PDB file of C-alpha atoms in Angstrom:
ATOM      1  CA  ILE A   1      34.192  10.537   7.695  1.00 96.00           C
ATOM      2  CA  LEU A   2      35.527  11.771   4.470  1.00 97.00           C
ATOM      3  CA  VAL A   3      32.224  13.218   1.874  1.00 97.00           C
ATOM      4  CA  GLY A   4      32.958  14.931  -1.215  1.00 97.00           C
ATOM      5  CA  SER A   5      30.672  17.861  -2.004  1.00 97.00           C
ATOM      6  CA  GLU A   6      29.935  15.898  -5.243  1.00 97.00           C
ATOM      7  CA  ASP A   7      29.902  11.883  -4.217  1.00 97.00           C
ATOM      8  CA  LYS A   8      27.091  10.653  -5.725  1.00 96.00           C
ATOM      9  CA  VAL A   9      27.674   7.197  -4.735  1.00 96.00           C
ATOM     10  CA  THR A  10      27.649   8.342  -0.760  1.00 95.00           C
ATOM     11  CA  PRO A  11      26.037  11.095  -0.509  1.00 97.00           C
ATOM     12  CA  ILE A  12      26.734  14.000   2.161  1.00 97.00           C
ATOM     13  CA  GLU A  13      23.333  13.185   3.283  1.00 97.00           C
ATOM     14  CA  ALA A  14      24.503   9.245   3.999  1.00 98.00           C
ATOM     15  CA  ALA A  15      28.212  10.398   5.739  1.00 98.00           C
ATOM     16  CA  ARG A  16      25.973  12.607   8.139  1.00 98.00           C
ATOM     17  CA  LYS A  17      24.250   9.976   8.848  1.00 98.00           C
ATOM     18  CA  MET A  18      27.418   7.990   9.525  1.00 98.00           C
ATOM     19  CA  HIS A  19      28.526  10.527  11.689  1.00 98.00           C
ATOM     20  CA  ALA A  20      25.556  10.444  14.096  1.00 98.00           C
ATOM     21  CA  LEU A  21      26.157   6.613  14.746  1.00 98.00           C
ATOM     22  CA  VAL A  22      29.958   5.865  14.746  1.00 98.00           C
ATOM     23  CA  PRO A  23      30.918   7.942  18.550  1.00 96.00           C
ATOM     24  CA  GLY A  24      33.565  10.353  18.609  1.00 89.00           C
ATOM     25  CA  SER A  25      33.753   9.744  14.601  1.00 93.00           C
ATOM     26  CA  HIS A  26      34.862  13.362  13.009  1.00 92.00           C
ATOM     27  CA  LEU A  27      33.225  14.622   9.544  1.00 96.00           C
ATOM     28  CA  GLN A  28      34.531  16.303   6.958  1.00 96.00           C
ATOM     29  CA  ILE A  29      33.438  17.572   3.604  1.00 97.00           C
ATOM     30  CA  ILE A  30      35.718  17.882   0.751  1.00 97.00           C
ATOM     31  CA  GLU A  31      34.732  20.922  -1.905  1.00 95.00           C
ATOM     32  CA  GLY A  32      34.773  20.150  -5.053  1.00 95.00           C
ATOM     33  CA  ALA A  33      35.307  16.437  -5.334  1.00 97.00           C
ATOM     34  CA  GLY A  34      33.367  12.822  -5.792  1.00 97.00           C
ATOM     35  CA  HIS A  35      33.409  10.095  -4.427  1.00 96.00           C
ATOM     36  CA  ILE A  36      37.209   9.646  -5.128  1.00 97.00           C
ATOM     37  CA  SER A  37      37.971  12.437  -2.968  1.00 96.00           C
ATOM     38  CA  ASN A  38      41.873  11.533  -2.119  1.00 96.00           C
ATOM     39  CA  LEU A  39      42.481  12.084  -6.061  1.00 97.00           C
ATOM     40  CA  GLU A  40      39.929  15.164  -7.219  1.00 97.00           C
ATOM     41  CA  ASN A  41      41.297  17.590  -4.284  1.00 97.00           C
ATOM     42  CA  THR A  42      44.232  15.620  -2.690  1.00 97.00           C
ATOM     43  CA  GLU A  43      44.988  19.110  -1.076  1.00 97.00           C
ATOM     44  CA  ALA A  44      42.027  19.203   0.935  1.00 97.00           C
ATOM     45  CA  PHE A  45      42.222  15.428   1.498  1.00 97.00           C
ATOM     46  CA  ASN A  46      45.140  15.265   2.638  1.00 97.00           C
ATOM     47  CA  THR A  47      45.302  18.383   4.764  1.00 96.00           C
ATOM     48  CA  ALA A  48      41.719  16.442   6.258  1.00 96.00           C
ATOM     49  CA  VAL A  49      43.787  13.187   7.074  1.00 96.00           C
ATOM     50  CA  GLU A  50      46.690  14.802   8.180  1.00 95.00           C
ATOM     51  CA  ALA A  51      44.280  17.037  11.179  1.00 93.00           C
ATOM     52  CA  PHE A  52      42.610  14.339  12.144  1.00 91.00           C
ATOM     53  CA  LEU A  53      46.068  11.776  12.813  1.00 91.00           C
ATOM     54  CA  HIS A  54      47.250  14.862  14.507  1.00 91.00           C
ATOM     55  CA  SER A  55      44.596  15.058  16.894  1.00 87.00           C
ATOM     56  CA  LEU A  56      44.839  11.512  17.291  1.00 86.00           C
ATOM     57  CA  LEU A  57      48.660  12.077  18.818  1.00 86.00           C
ATOM     58  CA  TYR A  58      47.069  15.304  21.079  1.00 76.00           C
ATOM     59  CA  ARG A  59      44.272  13.264  22.682  1.00 71.00           C
ATOM     60  CA  VAL A  60      44.222  13.827  26.321  1.00 62.00           C
TER      61      VAL A  60
END
């Protein structure tokens, strides 16, 4: 679950609740971004997605 630190549409607290309700989920806060974090902090967003995908490749 990716959420921007400045997201007004899906605030961090709502993302935390989603994270608590989705077993096995990961929560990543993208600093300096709002609701469109993939455009507002592209580098951090891409790094988070890449790390998540990489973790799926090496699950045991």
